Amino acid sequence: MNMRRLALAVFALLLFATVLVLFLWRLEDHDLERRGSVPFSFTAGDNRLSGMAWLPVGDPIAVVVLVHGDGPQDRTSGGYAPPLVNVLLDGGIAVASWDKPGVGASSGNWLDQTMTDRADEARAALNALAIMVPGDVPRGAIGFSQAGWVLPKLSAKDTDFIVLIGPAVSWEQQGRFYHRLELAGESEARIVQALAHDAEQNERLFGANARFDAVTSDGMSRDRWEFVRRNRMADATRDLSTLDVPTLALWGQNDLNVDAVTDAAIYRTLLLERHPANRIMVIPDATHGLLKAEPYNYQLVSQWPLWAQARFLIEGRFAYASSALDAITGFIEQAAVAGHGHAHGAAPNRK
């Protein structure tokens, strides 16, 4: 009997140790402190942007900048970027990211920016990266959501490749998509009527003759209201029709933020034939950020319940939908192979 109890105790101890080791192993996906890194800073317009560049073991096969989506995001996107960054580093890809203007250690105000301003900022970051990692190392940009109005403004003079995750095409169409989701189950006639009323309201609130009113602006700050007014006509169609950079564009099939089916179709029409390396993908059972849809499909990370936050902490890179991360790293690896021998090299020769 005593031997049986001892055996059970040993088994329980081993089981606990195994679970602990697995948990700590998964937590490594959220840890960037263990990685080699150097401060990353540059100037864009009147703003001084501050961030970090993380380096893989050995010489990088490529270097990328992360271009944030909407909101006051810091260099790690509030702690949600490290699993992706660690996957890239494991693939030999150096990663640089920065605090958006007015966030963390960066000066300025991100709400003062247009999408052109954001493209100029990404261009400045890529040039700063060329100085940091000189030589025949391909450079690229990975952009999220709102970056769909930013990165297509770049050209082959600026970057060697682009990866877009959940990119929007039209600001106005995205708003209609949101509203359609809210009206799910209503008749088509009711939806058409509601969308027409919504368009009238938007013109009244944000149009050329609109004036800021704290009461009628749906709780927006004046800065956010001005940001919407500056950017509400954003549409990537024209930029996509002339984009000359190898591009991978991915959407989650279950995206609640942009119309994945419609936007992917636009990308296929405008972009697919422009370069043999271009890839357009809709990832099954995936969210706006390419995470697994079943546990993580909310419009905002701030809406995640505690159990989803805990699950993300445990899963790390495995929170992403199947094939999503492989598609990104595989595309960058191919771009790196194609880029060696004719990459732009150090910044003085870049422009």
Short mmCIF file of C-alpha atoms in Angstrom, two decimals:
data_model
loop_
_atom_site.label_atom_id
_atom_site.label_comp_id
_atom_site.label_asym_id
_atom_site.label_seq_id
_atom_site.Cartn_x
_atom_site.Cartn_y
_atom_site.Cartn_z
CA MET A 1 0.00 0.00 0.00
CA ASN A 2 2.78 2.41 0.91
CA MET A 3 4.56 1.58 -2.32
CA ARG A 4 1.39 2.33 -4.28
CA ARG A 5 1.01 5.69 -2.57
CA LEU A 6 4.66 6.45 -3.26
CA ALA A 7 4.22 5.54 -6.93
CA LEU A 8 1.15 7.77 -7.20
CA ALA A 9 3.00 10.62 -5.51
CA VAL A 10 5.96 10.23 -7.90
CA PHE A 11 3.59 10.11 -10.89
CA ALA A 12 1.77 13.24 -9.70
CA LEU A 13 5.08 15.03 -9.18
CA LEU A 14 6.31 14.06 -12.66
CA LEU A 15 3.02 15.14 -14.19
CA PHE A 16 3.18 18.49 -12.41
CA ALA A 17 6.82 18.97 -13.52
CA THR A 18 5.91 18.14 -17.12
CA VAL A 19 3.01 20.60 -17.14
CA LEU A 20 5.22 23.27 -15.56
CA VAL A 21 7.98 22.74 -18.13
CA LEU A 22 5.46 22.93 -20.99
CA PHE A 23 3.92 26.09 -19.52
CA LEU A 24 7.31 27.78 -19.12
CA TRP A 25 8.26 26.70 -22.64
CA ARG A 26 5.13 28.36 -24.03
CA LEU A 27 5.78 31.51 -22.00
CA GLU A 28 9.04 31.92 -23.92
CA ASP A 29 6.96 32.97 -26.92
CA HIS A 30 6.01 36.11 -24.97
CA ASP A 31 9.57 36.89 -23.89
CA LEU A 32 11.74 39.18 -26.00
CA GLU A 33 14.17 40.02 -23.21
CA ARG A 34 16.14 36.85 -23.94
CA ARG A 35 16.69 37.95 -27.54
CA GLY A 36 19.55 40.05 -28.81
CA SER A 37 18.35 43.59 -29.38
CA VAL A 38 19.47 47.13 -30.07
CA PRO A 39 17.58 50.43 -29.72
CA PHE A 40 15.86 51.51 -32.92
CA SER A 41 15.06 55.17 -33.46
CA PHE A 42 14.55 57.48 -36.42
CA THR A 43 12.96 60.77 -37.42
CA ALA A 44 9.86 61.11 -39.60
CA GLY A 45 8.56 64.62 -40.19
CA ASP A 46 8.66 66.45 -36.86
CA ASN A 47 8.46 63.23 -34.84
CA ARG A 48 11.23 61.26 -33.19
CA LEU A 49 10.17 57.61 -33.14
CA SER A 50 11.70 55.21 -30.60
CA GLY A 51 11.58 51.44 -30.53
CA MET A 52 13.64 48.28 -30.62
CA ALA A 53 15.23 45.99 -33.18
CA TRP A 54 15.44 42.31 -32.23
CA LEU A 55 18.12 40.19 -33.83
CA PRO A 56 18.21 36.45 -34.58
CA VAL A 57 21.12 34.21 -33.75
CA GLY A 58 23.59 34.56 -36.61
CA ASP A 59 23.32 36.79 -39.64
CA PRO A 60 19.73 37.66 -40.58
CA ILE A 61 18.35 36.40 -43.89
CA ALA A 62 16.08 39.45 -43.99
CA VAL A 63 14.99 42.37 -41.83
CA VAL A 64 11.45 43.66 -41.39
CA VAL A 65 9.70 46.61 -39.79
CA LEU A 66 6.30 46.13 -38.14
CA VAL A 67 3.73 48.74 -39.17
CA HIS A 68 0.89 48.95 -36.66
CA GLY A 69 -2.82 49.10 -37.28
CA ASP A 70 -5.15 51.60 -35.65
CA GLY A 71 -4.86 52.82 -32.08
CA PRO A 72 -2.16 54.03 -29.65
CA GLN A 73 0.14 51.04 -30.05
CA ASP A 74 3.59 50.63 -28.60
CA ARG A 75 6.50 48.63 -30.03
CA THR A 76 5.07 45.30 -28.80
CA SER A 77 1.41 46.11 -29.53
CA GLY A 78 0.60 45.99 -25.86
CA GLY A 79 2.34 42.64 -25.43
CA TYR A 80 0.54 40.80 -28.23
CA ALA A 81 3.33 41.00 -30.83
CA PRO A 82 6.09 38.90 -29.16
CA PRO A 83 4.83 35.45 -30.34
CA LEU A 84 4.98 36.62 -33.96
CA VAL A 85 8.32 38.36 -33.41
CA ASN A 86 9.78 35.20 -31.87
CA VAL A 87 8.60 33.10 -34.83
CA LEU A 88 10.31 35.53 -37.21
CA LEU A 89 13.50 35.52 -35.16
CA ASP A 90 13.53 31.72 -35.11
CA GLY A 91 13.39 31.91 -38.92
CA GLY A 92 16.48 34.14 -39.04
CA ILE A 93 14.50 37.34 -39.68
CA ALA A 94 15.42 40.49 -37.75
CA VAL A 95 12.47 42.61 -36.60
CA ALA A 96 12.20 46.32 -35.80
CA SER A 97 9.19 48.03 -34.25
CA TRP A 98 8.51 51.38 -32.65
CA ASP A 99 6.06 53.23 -30.45
CA LYS A 100 3.55 55.17 -32.53
CA PRO A 101 3.81 58.97 -32.29
CA GLY A 102 2.82 60.15 -28.81
CA VAL A 103 3.02 56.62 -27.39
CA GLY A 104 5.78 55.34 -25.11
CA ALA A 105 9.07 57.07 -25.92
CA SER A 106 7.99 58.54 -29.28
CA SER A 107 7.13 62.20 -29.77
CA GLY A 108 4.14 63.58 -31.65
CA ASN A 109 0.54 62.41 -31.88
CA TRP A 110 -0.53 59.47 -34.05
CA LEU A 111 -3.98 61.04 -34.41
CA ASP A 112 -2.41 63.95 -36.33
CA GLN A 113 -1.34 61.61 -39.13
CA THR A 114 -2.72 60.92 -42.58
CA MET A 115 -2.08 57.60 -44.31
CA THR A 116 0.54 59.39 -46.42
CA ASP A 117 2.24 60.52 -43.20
CA ARG A 118 2.23 56.93 -42.02
CA ALA A 119 3.75 55.77 -45.33
CA ASP A 120 6.50 58.41 -44.96
CA GLU A 121 7.11 57.09 -41.44
CA ALA A 122 7.41 53.49 -42.69
CA ARG A 123 9.78 54.66 -45.43
CA ALA A 124 11.95 56.45 -42.86
CA ALA A 125 11.99 53.32 -40.69
CA LEU A 126 13.13 51.19 -43.62
CA ASN A 127 15.92 53.65 -44.38
CA ALA A 128 17.00 53.62 -40.73
CA LEU A 129 17.00 49.83 -40.85
CA ALA A 130 19.32 49.90 -43.89
CA ILE A 131 21.88 51.85 -41.87
CA MET A 132 21.56 49.46 -38.95
CA VAL A 133 21.85 46.30 -41.09
CA PRO A 134 23.91 47.35 -44.13
CA GLY A 135 24.83 45.12 -47.04
CA ASP A 136 22.97 42.61 -49.15
CA VAL A 137 20.15 41.89 -46.70
CA PRO A 138 16.61 42.22 -48.11
CA ARG A 139 14.32 44.55 -46.19
CA GLY A 140 10.58 44.38 -45.90
CA ALA A 141 7.54 45.59 -44.01
CA ILE A 142 4.81 43.66 -42.22
CA GLY A 143 1.67 45.73 -41.78
CA PHE A 144 -1.57 45.12 -39.94
CA SER A 145 -5.13 46.23 -40.77
CA GLN A 146 -4.91 50.01 -41.22
CA ALA A 147 -1.49 49.48 -42.80
CA GLY A 148 -3.47 48.40 -45.86
CA TRP A 149 -3.76 52.13 -46.60
CA VAL A 150 -0.09 52.70 -45.78
CA LEU A 151 2.24 50.08 -47.26
CA PRO A 152 0.78 50.05 -50.80
CA LYS A 153 2.09 53.62 -51.06
CA LEU A 154 5.65 52.26 -50.95
CA SER A 155 7.62 51.24 -54.03
CA ALA A 156 10.54 49.00 -54.94
CA LYS A 157 12.79 51.96 -54.12
CA ASP A 158 11.65 51.73 -50.51
CA THR A 159 11.32 48.04 -49.70
CA ASP A 160 12.06 44.59 -51.12
CA PHE A 161 8.79 42.96 -50.02
CA ILE A 162 5.54 43.62 -48.18
CA VAL A 163 3.38 41.42 -45.95
CA LEU A 164 -0.13 42.66 -45.14
CA ILE A 165 -2.32 41.05 -42.47
CA GLY A 166 -6.03 41.87 -42.61
CA PRO A 167 -5.57 44.94 -44.85
CA ALA A 168 -8.55 47.15 -45.55
CA VAL A 169 -9.10 48.57 -49.04
CA SER A 170 -11.77 51.26 -48.55
CA TRP A 171 -12.48 53.09 -45.28
CA GLU A 172 -16.09 53.70 -46.29
CA GLN A 173 -16.64 50.09 -47.39
CA GLN A 174 -15.16 48.89 -44.10
CA GLY A 175 -17.71 51.02 -42.23
CA ARG A 176 -20.53 49.48 -44.25
CA PHE A 177 -19.16 46.02 -43.47
CA TYR A 178 -19.24 46.80 -39.72
CA HIS A 179 -22.81 47.98 -39.97
CA ARG A 180 -23.89 44.91 -41.94
CA LEU A 181 -22.51 42.69 -39.18
CA GLU A 182 -24.54 44.63 -36.62
CA LEU A 183 -27.66 44.19 -38.75
CA ALA A 184 -27.22 40.44 -39.27
CA GLY A 185 -30.64 38.82 -39.52
CA GLU A 186 -32.41 41.93 -40.78
CA SER A 187 -34.05 42.05 -44.21
CA GLU A 188 -32.00 43.36 -47.14
CA ALA A 189 -34.40 46.32 -47.47
CA ARG A 190 -33.82 47.21 -43.80
CA ILE A 191 -30.04 46.90 -44.27
CA VAL A 192 -30.04 49.14 -47.35
CA GLN A 193 -32.10 51.74 -45.49
CA ALA A 194 -29.80 51.63 -42.45
CA LEU A 195 -26.65 51.94 -44.56
CA ALA A 196 -28.08 54.97 -46.39
CA HIS A 197 -28.91 56.62 -43.05
CA ASP A 198 -25.42 55.77 -41.80
CA ALA A 199 -23.85 57.46 -44.86
CA GLU A 200 -25.90 60.60 -44.20
CA GLN A 201 -24.84 60.63 -40.56
CA ASN A 202 -21.17 60.22 -41.47
CA GLU A 203 -21.34 63.13 -43.88
CA ARG A 204 -23.05 65.28 -41.26
CA LEU A 205 -20.52 64.34 -38.55
CA PHE A 206 -17.30 64.25 -40.61
CA GLY A 207 -17.96 65.93 -43.96
CA ALA A 208 -16.53 69.18 -45.31
CA ASN A 209 -19.08 71.32 -43.46
CA ALA A 210 -18.98 69.38 -40.19
CA ARG A 211 -18.02 71.01 -36.92
CA PHE A 212 -16.84 69.19 -33.81
CA ASP A 213 -19.50 68.74 -31.18
CA ALA A 214 -18.62 66.71 -28.10
CA VAL A 215 -22.30 65.79 -27.64
CA THR A 216 -23.00 64.46 -31.14
CA SER A 217 -19.61 62.92 -31.96
CA ASP A 218 -20.34 59.57 -30.26
CA GLY A 219 -17.91 60.26 -27.44
CA MET A 220 -14.92 60.87 -29.73
CA SER A 221 -12.16 63.18 -28.64
CA ARG A 222 -11.49 66.12 -30.92
CA ASP A 223 -8.19 64.52 -31.99
CA ARG A 224 -9.94 61.28 -32.97
CA TRP A 225 -12.64 63.23 -34.80
CA GLU A 226 -10.00 65.11 -36.78
CA PHE A 227 -8.23 61.82 -37.55
CA VAL A 228 -11.42 60.35 -38.97
CA ARG A 229 -12.08 63.48 -41.03
CA ARG A 230 -8.57 63.37 -42.51
CA ASN A 231 -8.67 59.69 -43.39
CA ARG A 232 -12.29 58.66 -43.97
CA MET A 233 -11.87 58.71 -47.76
CA ALA A 234 -8.82 56.41 -47.65
CA ASP A 235 -8.90 53.86 -50.45
CA ALA A 236 -5.96 51.66 -51.47
CA THR A 237 -7.28 50.86 -54.96
CA ARG A 238 -5.11 53.34 -56.84
CA ASP A 239 -1.96 52.46 -54.89
CA LEU A 240 -2.54 48.73 -55.39
CA SER A 241 -2.92 49.22 -59.13
CA THR A 242 0.65 50.54 -59.36
CA LEU A 243 2.35 48.60 -56.54
CA ASP A 244 5.61 47.11 -57.84
CA VAL A 245 6.77 45.30 -54.68
CA PRO A 246 6.43 41.52 -54.09
CA THR A 247 3.46 41.32 -51.74
CA LEU A 248 1.82 38.71 -49.54
CA ALA A 249 -1.69 39.69 -48.41
CA LEU A 250 -3.53 37.53 -45.88
CA TRP A 251 -6.97 37.69 -44.30
CA GLY A 252 -8.70 35.51 -41.76
CA GLN A 253 -11.82 33.86 -43.14
CA ASN A 254 -13.74 34.89 -39.99
CA ASP A 255 -12.50 38.51 -39.97
CA LEU A 256 -14.91 40.79 -38.05
CA ASN A 257 -13.04 43.98 -38.96
CA VAL A 258 -12.72 43.93 -42.75
CA ASP A 259 -14.60 42.16 -45.52
CA ALA A 260 -12.02 39.44 -46.23
CA VAL A 261 -13.82 37.97 -49.27
CA THR A 262 -14.39 41.32 -51.01
CA ASP A 263 -10.97 42.78 -50.20
CA ALA A 264 -9.10 39.61 -51.21
CA ALA A 265 -10.97 39.65 -54.53
CA ILE A 266 -9.90 43.27 -55.11
CA TYR A 267 -6.30 42.35 -54.36
CA ARG A 268 -6.45 39.43 -56.78
CA THR A 269 -7.79 41.67 -59.54
CA LEU A 270 -5.36 44.54 -59.01
CA LEU A 271 -2.24 42.84 -57.72
CA LEU A 272 -1.95 39.16 -58.49
CA GLU A 273 -0.57 39.58 -62.01
CA ARG A 274 1.74 42.46 -61.19
CA HIS A 275 4.55 40.29 -59.83
CA PRO A 276 5.13 36.51 -59.96
CA ALA A 277 5.92 36.43 -56.23
CA ASN A 278 2.62 38.03 -55.17
CA ARG A 279 0.37 35.85 -53.01
CA ILE A 280 -3.23 36.49 -51.91
CA MET A 281 -4.54 34.17 -49.18
CA VAL A 282 -7.65 33.81 -47.03
CA ILE A 283 -6.79 31.63 -44.03
CA PRO A 284 -9.62 29.29 -42.91
CA ASP A 285 -10.97 29.59 -39.35
CA ALA A 286 -8.88 32.69 -38.64
CA THR A 287 -9.49 36.13 -37.14
CA HIS A 288 -8.55 39.63 -38.32
CA GLY A 289 -5.09 39.08 -36.82
CA LEU A 290 -4.86 35.47 -38.13
CA LEU A 291 -5.43 33.90 -34.71
CA LYS A 292 -7.65 30.83 -34.37
CA ALA A 293 -11.23 31.98 -34.76
CA GLU A 294 -12.98 29.80 -32.19
CA PRO A 295 -11.37 31.30 -29.07
CA TYR A 296 -10.15 34.70 -30.30
CA ASN A 297 -12.65 36.13 -32.77
CA TYR A 298 -13.46 39.56 -31.34
CA GLN A 299 -13.18 42.90 -33.13
CA LEU A 300 -10.82 44.23 -30.47
CA VAL A 301 -8.27 42.46 -28.27
CA SER A 302 -9.61 44.60 -25.41
CA GLN A 303 -12.87 42.63 -25.73
CA TRP A 304 -11.20 39.29 -24.96
CA PRO A 305 -12.58 37.66 -21.81
CA LEU A 306 -10.09 36.59 -19.16
CA TRP A 307 -10.14 32.98 -20.32
CA ALA A 308 -9.11 34.02 -23.85
CA GLN A 309 -6.29 36.16 -22.46
CA ALA A 310 -5.08 33.21 -20.38
CA ARG A 311 -5.31 30.87 -23.36
CA PHE A 312 -3.26 33.25 -25.51
CA LEU A 313 -0.64 33.40 -22.78
CA ILE A 314 -0.42 29.60 -22.74
CA GLU A 315 -0.61 29.05 -26.50
CA GLY A 316 1.79 31.74 -27.70
CA ARG A 317 2.57 31.11 -31.36
CA PHE A 318 0.10 28.22 -31.37
CA ALA A 319 -2.72 30.74 -30.95
CA TYR A 320 -2.33 31.46 -34.66
CA ALA A 321 -4.47 29.64 -37.20
CA SER A 322 -2.90 26.68 -38.93
CA SER A 323 -0.60 27.65 -41.84
CA ALA A 324 -0.71 31.40 -41.14
CA LEU A 325 2.78 31.78 -39.68
CA ASP A 326 4.29 29.30 -42.14
CA ALA A 327 2.84 31.36 -45.00
CA ILE A 328 4.47 34.53 -43.65
CA THR A 329 7.89 33.07 -42.91
CA GLY A 330 7.90 31.05 -46.15
CA PHE A 331 7.14 34.15 -48.22
CA ILE A 332 9.91 36.14 -46.51
CA GLU A 333 12.39 33.29 -46.98
CA GLN A 334 11.59 33.21 -50.70
CA ALA A 335 11.90 36.99 -50.90
CA ALA A 336 15.25 36.77 -49.14
CA VAL A 337 16.55 34.22 -51.65
CA ALA A 338 15.31 36.33 -54.55
CA GLY A 339 16.66 39.50 -52.99
CA HIS A 340 20.26 38.40 -52.46
CA GLY A 341 22.44 39.65 -55.23
CA HIS A 342 20.24 42.60 -56.12
CA ALA A 343 18.99 43.93 -52.78
CA HIS A 344 19.31 47.67 -52.44
CA GLY A 345 21.99 47.54 -49.78
CA ALA A 346 23.08 50.35 -47.51
CA ALA A 347 21.09 53.53 -47.22
CA PRO A 348 23.42 55.90 -49.12
CA ASN A 349 22.70 53.96 -52.32
CA ARG A 350 19.04 53.38 -51.57
CA LYS A 351 17.27 56.38 -53.06
#
